[in-house]
Every structure is written in structure tokens, then in C-alpha cells.
GROMACS .gro file of C-alpha atoms in nm:
model
  195
    1MET     CA    1 -11.997  -6.090 -10.375
    2GLY     CA    2 -12.301  -6.077 -10.099
    3THR     CA    3 -12.645  -6.187 -10.136
    4ALA     CA    4 -12.964  -5.971 -10.143
    5VAL     CA    5 -13.038  -6.105  -9.803
    6ASP     CA    6 -12.680  -5.994  -9.685
    7ASP     CA    7 -12.700  -5.660  -9.837
    8VAL     CA    8 -13.011  -5.569  -9.647
    9ALA     CA    9 -12.897  -5.711  -9.310
   10ALA     CA   10 -12.609  -5.455  -9.361
   11ALA     CA   11 -12.811  -5.170  -9.490
   12GLU     CA   12 -13.052  -5.193  -9.181
   13PHE     CA   13 -12.713  -5.285  -8.942
   14HIS     CA   14 -12.598  -4.926  -9.089
   15GLU     CA   15 -12.893  -4.742  -9.054
   16PHE     CA   16 -12.936  -4.863  -8.705
   17PHE     CA   17 -12.559  -4.768  -8.645
   18GLU     CA   18 -12.608  -4.444  -8.746
   19ARG     CA   19 -12.883  -4.412  -8.537
   20HIS     CA   20 -12.764  -4.516  -8.232
   21HIS     CA   21 -12.417  -4.479  -8.190
   22ASN     CA   22 -12.423  -4.142  -8.006
   23GLU     CA   23 -12.674  -4.231  -7.781
   24LEU     CA   24 -12.460  -4.583  -7.686
   25SER     CA   25 -12.138  -4.363  -7.691
   26ARG     CA   26 -12.338  -4.108  -7.436
   27LEU     CA   27 -12.456  -4.386  -7.253
   28ALA     CA   28 -12.104  -4.526  -7.216
   29TYR     CA   29 -11.958  -4.194  -7.102
   30LEU     CA   30 -12.220  -4.124  -6.814
   31LEU     CA   31 -12.163  -4.502  -6.684
   32THR     CA   32 -11.788  -4.469  -6.682
   33GLY     CA   33 -11.658  -4.127  -6.716
   34ASP     CA   34 -11.426  -4.180  -6.932
   35SER     CA   35 -11.437  -4.050  -7.292
   36ASP     CA   36 -11.218  -4.255  -7.449
   37ALA     CA   37 -11.347  -4.568  -7.343
   38ALA     CA   38 -11.709  -4.453  -7.405
   39ASP     CA   39 -11.640  -4.473  -7.793
   40ASP     CA   40 -11.457  -4.827  -7.726
   41LEU     CA   41 -11.739  -4.965  -7.566
   42ALA     CA   42 -12.025  -4.865  -7.782
   43ALA     CA   43 -11.837  -4.980  -8.098
   44ASP     CA   44 -11.762  -5.323  -7.915
   45ALA     CA   45 -12.127  -5.311  -7.831
   46LEU     CA   46 -12.209  -5.241  -8.188
   47VAL     CA   47 -11.954  -5.521  -8.282
   48ALA     CA   48 -12.142  -5.761  -8.102
   49MET     CA   49 -12.476  -5.667  -8.221
   50TRP     CA   50 -12.362  -5.705  -8.575
   51HIS     CA   51 -12.225  -6.078  -8.514
   52GLN     CA   52 -12.595  -6.150  -8.383
   53TRP     CA   53 -12.808  -5.896  -8.596
   54ASP     CA   54 -13.034  -6.174  -8.747
   55ARG     CA   55 -13.159  -6.219  -8.381
   56VAL     CA   56 -13.083  -5.859  -8.276
   57ARG     CA   57 -13.340  -5.683  -8.550
   58SER     CA   58 -13.613  -5.943  -8.506
   59ALA     CA   59 -13.624  -5.828  -8.148
   60ASP     CA   60 -13.924  -5.639  -8.011
   61HIS     CA   61 -13.656  -5.336  -7.870
   62PRO     CA   62 -13.304  -5.364  -8.071
   63ALA     CA   63 -13.216  -5.030  -7.891
   64ALA     CA   64 -13.276  -5.146  -7.547
   65TYR     CA   65 -13.080  -5.447  -7.611
   66ALA     CA   66 -12.780  -5.239  -7.753
   67ARG     CA   67 -12.837  -5.037  -7.438
   68GLY     CA   68 -12.820  -5.374  -7.250
   69VAL     CA   69 -12.486  -5.455  -7.406
   70VAL     CA   70 -12.324  -5.131  -7.330
   71THR     CA   71 -12.429  -5.155  -7.009
   72ASN     CA   72 -12.344  -5.497  -6.936
   73LEU     CA   73 -11.996  -5.380  -7.105
   74ALA     CA   74 -11.893  -5.083  -6.882
   75ARG     CA   75 -11.940  -5.319  -6.580
   76SER     CA   76 -11.702  -5.561  -6.688
   77ARG     CA   77 -11.470  -5.263  -6.725
   78ILE     CA   78 -11.516  -5.087  -6.405
   79ARG     CA   79 -11.489  -5.448  -6.228
   80SER     CA   80 -11.176  -5.479  -6.412
   81LEU     CA   81 -11.017  -5.166  -6.315
   82VAL     CA   82 -11.151  -5.221  -5.970
   83ARG     CA   83 -10.954  -5.516  -5.955
   84GLU     CA   84 -10.626  -5.386  -6.109
   85ARG     CA   85 -10.646  -5.086  -5.881
   86ARG     CA   86 -10.695  -5.368  -5.599
   87ARG     CA   87 -10.347  -5.528  -5.725
   88VAL     CA   88 -10.154  -5.194  -5.716
   89ALA     CA   89 -10.283  -5.080  -5.387
   90LEU     CA   90 -10.165  -5.462  -5.225
   91PHE     CA   91  -9.838  -5.384  -5.408
   92TRP     CA   92  -9.818  -5.055  -5.312
   93GLY     CA   93  -9.981  -5.131  -4.970
   94GLN     CA   94  -9.705  -5.029  -4.731
   95ARG     CA   95  -9.695  -4.711  -4.804
   96SER     CA   96  -9.928  -4.431  -4.666
   97GLU     CA   97 -10.008  -4.123  -4.764
   98ARG     CA   98 -10.260  -3.968  -4.555
   99VAL     CA   99 -10.354  -3.613  -4.533
  100ASP     CA  100 -10.532  -3.511  -4.227
  101ASP     CA  101 -10.709  -3.216  -4.359
  102PRO     CA  102 -10.775  -3.279  -4.745
  103ASP     CA  103 -10.808  -2.966  -5.035
  104VAL     CA  104 -11.198  -3.078  -5.085
  105PRO     CA  105 -11.269  -2.831  -5.409
  106ALA     CA  106 -11.576  -2.617  -5.338
  107VAL     CA  107 -11.763  -2.704  -5.648
  108LEU     CA  108 -11.865  -3.075  -5.735
  109ASP     CA  109 -11.958  -3.146  -6.072
  110VAL     CA  110 -12.243  -3.417  -6.112
  111ARG     CA  111 -12.019  -3.615  -6.358
  112GLU     CA  112 -11.797  -3.712  -6.008
  113ALA     CA  113 -12.114  -3.745  -5.842
  114LEU     CA  114 -12.223  -4.029  -6.041
  115ARG     CA  115 -11.857  -4.184  -6.072
  116ARG     CA  116 -11.916  -4.219  -5.695
  117LEU     CA  117 -12.245  -4.392  -5.702
  118PRO     CA  118 -12.222  -4.821  -5.728
  119PHE     CA  119 -12.246  -4.946  -6.058
  120ARG     CA  120 -12.663  -5.049  -6.041
  121LYS     CA  121 -12.776  -4.694  -5.871
  122ARG     CA  122 -12.550  -4.487  -6.145
  123ALA     CA  123 -12.741  -4.718  -6.426
  124CYS     CA  124 -13.082  -4.617  -6.266
  125VAL     CA  125 -13.036  -4.297  -6.234
  126VAL     CA  126 -12.845  -4.190  -6.595
  127LEU     CA  127 -13.144  -4.439  -6.781
  128ARG     CA  128 -13.412  -4.287  -6.603
  129HIS     CA  129 -13.292  -3.908  -6.583
  130ALA     CA  130 -13.021  -3.868  -6.878
  131PHE     CA  131 -13.211  -4.091  -7.108
  132ASP     CA  132 -13.558  -4.029  -6.990
  133MET     CA  133 -13.663  -4.414  -6.997
  134SER     CA  134 -13.947  -4.537  -6.813
  135GLU     CA  135 -13.895  -4.775  -6.533
  136LYS     CA  136 -13.996  -5.081  -6.716
  137GLU     CA  137 -13.782  -4.963  -6.999
  138THR     CA  138 -13.464  -4.943  -6.746
  139ALA     CA  139 -13.527  -5.279  -6.595
  140VAL     CA  140 -13.566  -5.416  -6.892
  141THR     CA  141 -13.208  -5.272  -7.017
  142LEU     CA  142 -13.055  -5.373  -6.713
  143GLY     CA  143 -13.201  -5.701  -6.669
  144ILE     CA  144 -13.367  -5.620  -6.342
  145SER     CA  145 -13.739  -5.589  -6.171
  146VAL     CA  146 -13.903  -5.259  -6.238
  147GLY     CA  147 -13.916  -5.262  -5.805
  148THR     CA  148 -13.547  -5.272  -5.778
  149VAL     CA  149 -13.521  -4.994  -6.073
  150LYS     CA  150 -13.767  -4.763  -5.845
  151SER     CA  151 -13.550  -4.850  -5.525
  152GLN     CA  152 -13.224  -4.834  -5.682
  153THR     CA  153 -13.326  -4.497  -5.853
  154SER     CA  154 -13.459  -4.353  -5.542
  155ARG     CA  155 -13.162  -4.470  -5.356
  156GLY     CA  156 -12.913  -4.351  -5.631
  157ILE     CA  157 -13.081  -3.974  -5.626
  158ALA     CA  158 -13.074  -3.940  -5.257
  159GLU     CA  159 -12.694  -4.013  -5.262
  160LEU     CA  160 -12.659  -3.776  -5.559
  161GLU     CA  161 -12.855  -3.475  -5.338
  162LYS     CA  162 -12.649  -3.549  -5.053
  163LEU     CA  163 -12.309  -3.509  -5.257
  164LEU     CA  164 -12.423  -3.241  -5.438
  165GLY     CA  165 -12.599  -3.061  -5.161
  166ALA     CA  166 -12.282  -3.109  -4.896
  167ALA     CA  167 -12.026  -2.927  -5.203
  168GLY     CA  168 -12.256  -2.581  -5.190
  169PRO     CA  169 -12.320  -2.430  -5.519
  170VAL     CA  170 -12.335  -2.706  -5.807
  171ARG     CA  171 -12.143  -2.660  -6.132
  172VAL     CA  172 -12.347  -2.853  -6.396
  173LEU     CA  173 -12.025  -3.010  -6.614
  174GLY     CA  174 -11.842  -2.660  -6.578
  175GLY     CA  175 -12.131  -2.454  -6.629
  176ASP     CA  176 -12.361  -2.236  -6.430
  177PRO     CA  177 -12.488  -2.343  -6.097
  178PRO     CA  178 -12.815  -2.497  -6.117
  179ARG     CA  179 -13.133  -2.317  -6.151
  180GLY     CA  180 -13.312  -2.285  -5.744
  181GLY     CA  181 -13.500  -2.544  -5.656
  182GLU     CA  182 -13.339  -2.831  -5.936
  183THR     CA  183 -13.262  -3.133  -5.797
  184ALA     CA  184 -12.984  -3.364  -5.883
  185ALA     CA  185 -13.198  -3.597  -6.083
  186ALA     CA  186 -13.269  -3.288  -6.306
  187THR     CA  187 -12.864  -3.186  -6.257
  188ALA     CA  188 -12.776  -3.522  -6.386
  189GLY     CA  189 -13.036  -3.519  -6.685
  190HIS     CA  190 -12.848  -3.209  -6.825
  191ALA     CA  191 -12.515  -3.319  -6.753
  192GLY     CA  192 -12.654  -3.637  -6.989
  193ARG     CA  193 -12.755  -3.409  -7.274
  194ARG     CA  194 -12.462  -3.212  -7.278
  195ASN     CA  195 -12.215  -3.506  -7.364
   0.00000   0.00000   0.00000
């Protein structure tokens, strides 16, 4: 039988979970591009938070802390996948299957363009534009300076615009092409909100 303090903590955590689980899952999805992994990462982050709930609930911004945990877990997952791919590439390295004229699709969606960005740029763009976070909130979430957030976001947007501009009409997650004058950042924001 739990104490009254344990019951209060459990109720607070349950409320936090209900309020933030979908947001954390969406963040993980935008960072990894994998919906199954996103649910797992959000769950892992929430389990980690439960184990430190006394400390987390007394923090100034528990949701920012949770986003930071998800971001770190996503980074670790991506690094692990990259290492695995390198091992596979070394194993099969002698086989060359290059195509001189690859069949490049005429439409490139925002999710694919985001996946092509380096992790820190992707995280800054996603947090700033899909989650409408301020530069300061993004810096706290990622554990970097505001100046780094500014530069990484700016460079990430420039790369997205290059990737999306080169593909012709941009489809937003299988939807209609963006309205005239819509930037890659706005398109990324729409992509995040549709998931």
C-alpha cells in the first residue's frame, strides 16, 4: 500500500504523461523518421523521468527536460543505427552496385528532407518550427547556446530549402504542394503538426 506522498507523485506523473506523451512521441518521430521508434523513445523517456520524478517535478520546466531526454535518446538511436550500417557496409564493402543515372523522384517530402539534415540542425529546425519553441527554449532543451541554435536553425533551413527547391513542387507529407512563397521552415512546421 502506497503512502499519500507516493499517491500524489503518481497522480502528478500520470497527469504529466497524459499531457506530454503525444508531443514527445511526435518530437521523436520528427527526429528519427520512424514511427515505431518514436513511440519507444517517448516511452523510454517517460520511464526515465518516472525514476527521477521527485527531481523532475521540482524543475522549472519539466516538459523541456522531457524534450531533452527524448532528443538525447533519439541521438543515441541514430548513432547506433549509423554504426550498424557502417558494420554492414564494411561486411559487404567489396560489392559495388552504383547506378550511373539514378531514378530521382520528382517529389521530395519534408520528412525525407529532414532525415537528410545532420542531427543538431534537424533538432533545431524541428523544435523551432514544428514545436514553435523560442531560441532560448530550444537551447535549454538541447543543452547548447542560443547562438548555436540560431546558426544551426539558419543553416538547417537553408539546407532544407536547397533540398526541397531542387525537387520541384514540394509535397507536404503526401499532401498538396505548399502555397506560393511558403518557406521550407513553414513546410516543416506543417509536417510536424500533421503527425
